[in-house]
CSV table of C-alpha atoms in Angstrom, one decimal:
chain,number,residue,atom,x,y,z
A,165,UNK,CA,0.0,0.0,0.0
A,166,UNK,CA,1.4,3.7,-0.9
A,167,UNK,CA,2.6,5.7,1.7
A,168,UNK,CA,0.9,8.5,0.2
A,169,UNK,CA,-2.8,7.4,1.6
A,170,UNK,CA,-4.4,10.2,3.7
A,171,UNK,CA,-7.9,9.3,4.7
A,172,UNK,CA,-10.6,11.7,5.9
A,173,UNK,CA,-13.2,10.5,8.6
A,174,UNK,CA,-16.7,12.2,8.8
A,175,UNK,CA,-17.7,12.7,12.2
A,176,UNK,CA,-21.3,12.7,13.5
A,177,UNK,CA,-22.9,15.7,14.7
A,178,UNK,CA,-24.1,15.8,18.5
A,179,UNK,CA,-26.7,18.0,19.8
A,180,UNK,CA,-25.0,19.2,23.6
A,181,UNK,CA,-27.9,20.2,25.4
A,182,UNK,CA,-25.8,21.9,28.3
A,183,UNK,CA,-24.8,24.6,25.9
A,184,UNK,CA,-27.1,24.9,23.4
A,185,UNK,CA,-24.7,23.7,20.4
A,186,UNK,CA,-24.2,21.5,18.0
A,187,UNK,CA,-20.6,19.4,18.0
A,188,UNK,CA,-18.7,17.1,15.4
A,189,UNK,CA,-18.1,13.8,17.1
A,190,UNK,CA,-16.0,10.5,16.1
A,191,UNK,CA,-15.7,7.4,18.5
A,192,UNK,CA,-12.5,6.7,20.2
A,193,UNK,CA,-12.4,3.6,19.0
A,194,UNK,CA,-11.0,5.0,15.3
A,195,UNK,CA,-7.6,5.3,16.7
A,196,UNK,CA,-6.8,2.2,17.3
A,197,UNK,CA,-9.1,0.9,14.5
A,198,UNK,CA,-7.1,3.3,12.0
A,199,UNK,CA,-3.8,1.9,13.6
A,200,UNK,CA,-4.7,-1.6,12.9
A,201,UNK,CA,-6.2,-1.6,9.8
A,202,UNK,CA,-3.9,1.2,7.7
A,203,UNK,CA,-1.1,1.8,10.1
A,204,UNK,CA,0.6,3.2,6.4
A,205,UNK,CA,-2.5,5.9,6.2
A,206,UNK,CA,-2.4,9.5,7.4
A,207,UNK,CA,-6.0,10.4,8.2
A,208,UNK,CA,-7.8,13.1,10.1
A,209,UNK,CA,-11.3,13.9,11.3
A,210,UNK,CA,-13.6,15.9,8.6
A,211,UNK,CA,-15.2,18.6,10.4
A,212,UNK,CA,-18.9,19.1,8.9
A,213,UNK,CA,-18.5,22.5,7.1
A,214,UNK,CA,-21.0,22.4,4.5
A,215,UNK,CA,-19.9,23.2,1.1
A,216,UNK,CA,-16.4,24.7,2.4
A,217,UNK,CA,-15.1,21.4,3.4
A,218,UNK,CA,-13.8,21.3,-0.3
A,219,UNK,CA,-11.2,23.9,0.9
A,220,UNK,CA,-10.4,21.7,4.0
A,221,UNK,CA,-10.0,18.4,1.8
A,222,UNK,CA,-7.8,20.8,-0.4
A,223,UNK,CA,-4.9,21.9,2.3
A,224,UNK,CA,-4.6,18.6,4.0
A,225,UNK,CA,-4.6,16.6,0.4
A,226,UNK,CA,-7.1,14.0,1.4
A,227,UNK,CA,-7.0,11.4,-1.1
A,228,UNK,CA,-9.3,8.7,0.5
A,229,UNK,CA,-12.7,8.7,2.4
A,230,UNK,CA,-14.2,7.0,5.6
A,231,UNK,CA,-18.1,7.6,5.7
A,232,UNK,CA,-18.4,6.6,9.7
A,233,UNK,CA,-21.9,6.2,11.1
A,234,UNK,CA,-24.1,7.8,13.3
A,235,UNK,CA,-27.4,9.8,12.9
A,236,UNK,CA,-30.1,8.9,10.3
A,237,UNK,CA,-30.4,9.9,6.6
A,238,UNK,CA,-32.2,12.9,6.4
A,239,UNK,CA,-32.0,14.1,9.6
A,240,UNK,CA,-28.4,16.3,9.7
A,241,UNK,CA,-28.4,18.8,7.1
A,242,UNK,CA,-24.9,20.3,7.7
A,243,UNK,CA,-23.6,16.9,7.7
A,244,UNK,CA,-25.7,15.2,4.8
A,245,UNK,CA,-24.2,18.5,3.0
A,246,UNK,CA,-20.5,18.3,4.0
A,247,UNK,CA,-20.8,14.0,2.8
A,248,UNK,CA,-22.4,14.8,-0.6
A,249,UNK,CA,-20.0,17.7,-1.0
A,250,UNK,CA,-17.1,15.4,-0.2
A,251,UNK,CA,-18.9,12.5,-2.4
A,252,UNK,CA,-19.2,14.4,-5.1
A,253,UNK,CA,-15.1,15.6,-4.6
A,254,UNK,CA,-14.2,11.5,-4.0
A,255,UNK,CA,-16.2,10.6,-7.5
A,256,UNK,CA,-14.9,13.2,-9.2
A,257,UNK,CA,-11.1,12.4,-8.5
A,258,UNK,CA,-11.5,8.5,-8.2
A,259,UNK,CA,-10.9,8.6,-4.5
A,260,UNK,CA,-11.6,5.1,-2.9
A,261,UNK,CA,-14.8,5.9,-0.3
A,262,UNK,CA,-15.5,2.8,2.6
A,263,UNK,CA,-19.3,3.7,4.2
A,264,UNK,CA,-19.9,2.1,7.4
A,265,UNK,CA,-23.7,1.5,8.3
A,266,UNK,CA,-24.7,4.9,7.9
A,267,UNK,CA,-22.1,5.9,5.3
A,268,UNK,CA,-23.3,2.6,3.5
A,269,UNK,CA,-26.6,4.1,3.3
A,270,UNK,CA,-25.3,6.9,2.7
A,271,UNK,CA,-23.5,5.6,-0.6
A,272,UNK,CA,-26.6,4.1,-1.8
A,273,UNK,CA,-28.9,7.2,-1.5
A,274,UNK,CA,-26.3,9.5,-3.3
A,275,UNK,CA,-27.2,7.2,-6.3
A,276,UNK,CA,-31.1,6.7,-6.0
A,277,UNK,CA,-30.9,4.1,-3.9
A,278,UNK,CA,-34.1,3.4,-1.0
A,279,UNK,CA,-33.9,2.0,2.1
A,280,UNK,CA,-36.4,0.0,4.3
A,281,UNK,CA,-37.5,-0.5,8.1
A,282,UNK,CA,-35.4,-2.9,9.4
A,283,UNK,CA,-36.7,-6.0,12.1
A,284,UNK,CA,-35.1,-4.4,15.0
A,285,UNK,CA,-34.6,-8.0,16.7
A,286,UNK,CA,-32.2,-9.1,13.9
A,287,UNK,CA,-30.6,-5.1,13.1
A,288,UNK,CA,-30.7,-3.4,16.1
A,289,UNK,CA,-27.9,-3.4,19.1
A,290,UNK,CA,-27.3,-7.4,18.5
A,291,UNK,CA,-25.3,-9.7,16.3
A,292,UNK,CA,-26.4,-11.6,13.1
A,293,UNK,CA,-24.6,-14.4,10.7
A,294,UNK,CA,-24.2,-13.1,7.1
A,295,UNK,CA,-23.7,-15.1,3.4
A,296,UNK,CA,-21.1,-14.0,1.8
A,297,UNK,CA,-20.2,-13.7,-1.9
A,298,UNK,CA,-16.1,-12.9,-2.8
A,299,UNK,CA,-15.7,-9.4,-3.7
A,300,UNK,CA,-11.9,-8.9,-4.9
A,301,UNK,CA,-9.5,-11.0,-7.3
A,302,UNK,CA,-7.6,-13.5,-5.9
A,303,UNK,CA,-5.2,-11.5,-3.6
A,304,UNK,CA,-7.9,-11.8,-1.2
A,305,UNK,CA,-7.8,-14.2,1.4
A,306,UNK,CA,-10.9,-16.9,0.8
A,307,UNK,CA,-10.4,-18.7,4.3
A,308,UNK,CA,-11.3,-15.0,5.6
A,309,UNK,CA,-14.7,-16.0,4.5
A,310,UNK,CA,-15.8,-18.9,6.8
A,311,UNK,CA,-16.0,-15.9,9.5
A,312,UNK,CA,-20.2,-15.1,9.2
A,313,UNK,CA,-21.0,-13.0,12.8
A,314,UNK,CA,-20.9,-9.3,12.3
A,315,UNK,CA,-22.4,-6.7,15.1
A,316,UNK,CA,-24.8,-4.6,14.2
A,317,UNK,CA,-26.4,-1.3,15.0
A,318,UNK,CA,-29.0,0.0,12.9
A,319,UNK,CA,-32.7,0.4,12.0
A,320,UNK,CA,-32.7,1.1,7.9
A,321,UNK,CA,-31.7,-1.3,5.1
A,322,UNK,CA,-31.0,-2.4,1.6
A,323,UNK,CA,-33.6,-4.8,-0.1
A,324,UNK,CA,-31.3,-7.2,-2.6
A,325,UNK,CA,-34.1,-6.9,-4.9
A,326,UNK,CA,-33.5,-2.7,-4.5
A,327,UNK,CA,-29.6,-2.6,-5.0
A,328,UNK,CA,-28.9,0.3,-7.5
A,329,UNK,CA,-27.0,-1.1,-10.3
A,330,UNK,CA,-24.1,1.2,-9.3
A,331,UNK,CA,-23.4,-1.5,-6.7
A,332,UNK,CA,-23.2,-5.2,-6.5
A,333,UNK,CA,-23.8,-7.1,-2.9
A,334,UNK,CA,-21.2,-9.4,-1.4
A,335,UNK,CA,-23.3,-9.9,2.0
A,336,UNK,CA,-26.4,-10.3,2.6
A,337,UNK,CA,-28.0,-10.7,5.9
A,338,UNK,CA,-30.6,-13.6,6.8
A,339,UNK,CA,-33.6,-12.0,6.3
A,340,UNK,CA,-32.3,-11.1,2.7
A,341,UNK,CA,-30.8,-7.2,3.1
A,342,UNK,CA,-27.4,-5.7,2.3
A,343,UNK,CA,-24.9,-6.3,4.2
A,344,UNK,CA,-21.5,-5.6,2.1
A,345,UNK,CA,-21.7,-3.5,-1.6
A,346,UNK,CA,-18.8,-2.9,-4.1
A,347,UNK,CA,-19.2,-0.3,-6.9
A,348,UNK,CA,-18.4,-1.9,-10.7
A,349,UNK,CA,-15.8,0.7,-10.6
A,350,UNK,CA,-14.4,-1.0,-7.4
A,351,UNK,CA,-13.6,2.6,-5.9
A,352,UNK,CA,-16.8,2.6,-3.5
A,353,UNK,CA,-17.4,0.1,-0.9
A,354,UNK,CA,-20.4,0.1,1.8
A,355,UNK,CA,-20.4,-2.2,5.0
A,356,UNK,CA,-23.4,-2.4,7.2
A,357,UNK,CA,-21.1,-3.4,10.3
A,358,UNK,CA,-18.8,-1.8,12.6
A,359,UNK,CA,-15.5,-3.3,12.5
A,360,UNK,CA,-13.9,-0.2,14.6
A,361,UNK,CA,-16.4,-1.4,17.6
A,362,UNK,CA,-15.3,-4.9,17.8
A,363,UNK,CA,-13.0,-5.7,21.1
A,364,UNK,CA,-10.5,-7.1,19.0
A,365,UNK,CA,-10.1,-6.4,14.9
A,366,UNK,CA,-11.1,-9.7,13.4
A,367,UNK,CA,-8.7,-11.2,10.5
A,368,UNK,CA,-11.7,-10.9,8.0
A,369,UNK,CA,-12.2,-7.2,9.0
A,370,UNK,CA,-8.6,-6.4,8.2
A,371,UNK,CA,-7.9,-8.3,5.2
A,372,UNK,CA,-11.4,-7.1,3.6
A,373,UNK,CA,-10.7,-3.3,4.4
A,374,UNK,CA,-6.9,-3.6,3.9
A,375,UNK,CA,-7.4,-5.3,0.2
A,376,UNK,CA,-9.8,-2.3,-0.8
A,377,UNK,CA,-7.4,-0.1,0.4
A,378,UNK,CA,-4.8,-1.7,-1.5
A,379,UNK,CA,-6.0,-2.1,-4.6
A,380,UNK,CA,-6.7,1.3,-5.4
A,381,UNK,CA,-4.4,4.2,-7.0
A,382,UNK,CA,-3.6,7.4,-5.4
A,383,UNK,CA,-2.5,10.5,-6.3
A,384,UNK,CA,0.0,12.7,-4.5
């Protein structure tokens, strides 16, 4: 992997009652997760600017995206704004873009895409097995594969029978939603998981985010 990766991590936006204001937030757990998974990366927290983040992405020379999760579509303007701003940057100059949960669903709405009501029971705050299709060449490791329990910590989600055609699946959940998308272009990847939340980073989660990573070009 190039030396030259620097990622930039959206951050959610918290409402702090005590003093009236709204505040960009990312978990803890990314710095350790970052360590593990791209200890070759550079990365940094995105503040949510709006359409000025373009400026921000500009003097840190971001070439790489991490949509994290946190709040529903449709409900953070400043932030929905600030990730379509940055989409449209990460399209535009072939940037590789992972979307975890929210930033999966993200990804898919950017292009048209719907999302459905999901059985709390199976979605929300719990774990769930997933079947799993192979998503990269053969520098991917296939063993990776047999591992099928992944946590998960949302209420919205991707019929397979409502996949855009940007995307194709490569995990699907039981009850037949999206788990796992690759773009054709193989520059866009959405996971409905949270590897950064897991006690310890599992084998799968690392050679899965780590081959993405890898296989795409950078500039810079």
């Amino acid at each position: 992997m190039a030396n030259s990766l620097r990622v930039g991590l959206t951050m959610r936006v918290i409402d702090n009652q005590e003093y009236i204001e709204p505040r960009d937030a990312l978990a803890q757990d990314w710095g350790e997760f970052m360590a593990s998974v791209l200890p070759e990366a550079r990365w940094i927290p995105l503040p949510n600017l709006g359409e000025t983040i373009n400026e921000f992405v500009l003097d840190w020379n971001i070439n790489a995206l991490i949509l994290t999760g946190g709040n529903d579509i449709g409900r953070g303007g400043l932030r929905e704004l600030t990730e379509r701003t940055l989409l449209n940057q990460a399209i535009q100059h072939h940037w590789p873009v992972l979307g975890i949960c929210r930033g999966m669903q993200f990804l898919h709405t950017y292009f048209k895409g719907s999302l459905h009501d999901c059985d709390r029971r199976q979605h929300r705050a719990t774990r769930h097995n997933l079947h799993f299709n192979h998503p990269f060449d053969t520098d991917f490791d296939s063993e990776s594969f047999q591992y099928t329990s992944v946590n998960s910590f949302h209420t919205k989600g991707i019929l397979a029978s409502e996949l855009t055609d940007v995307f194709q699946a490569f995990a699907l959940s039981e009850d037949g939603l999206v788990e796992g998308m690759l773009s054709l272009s193989g520059t866009l990847m959405g996971i409905m998981w949270h590897p950064e939340r897991e006690q310890d980073l599992t084998a799968f989660d690392q050679d899965l985010l780590r081959t993405f990573f890898k296989k795409q070009k950078y500039n810079g």
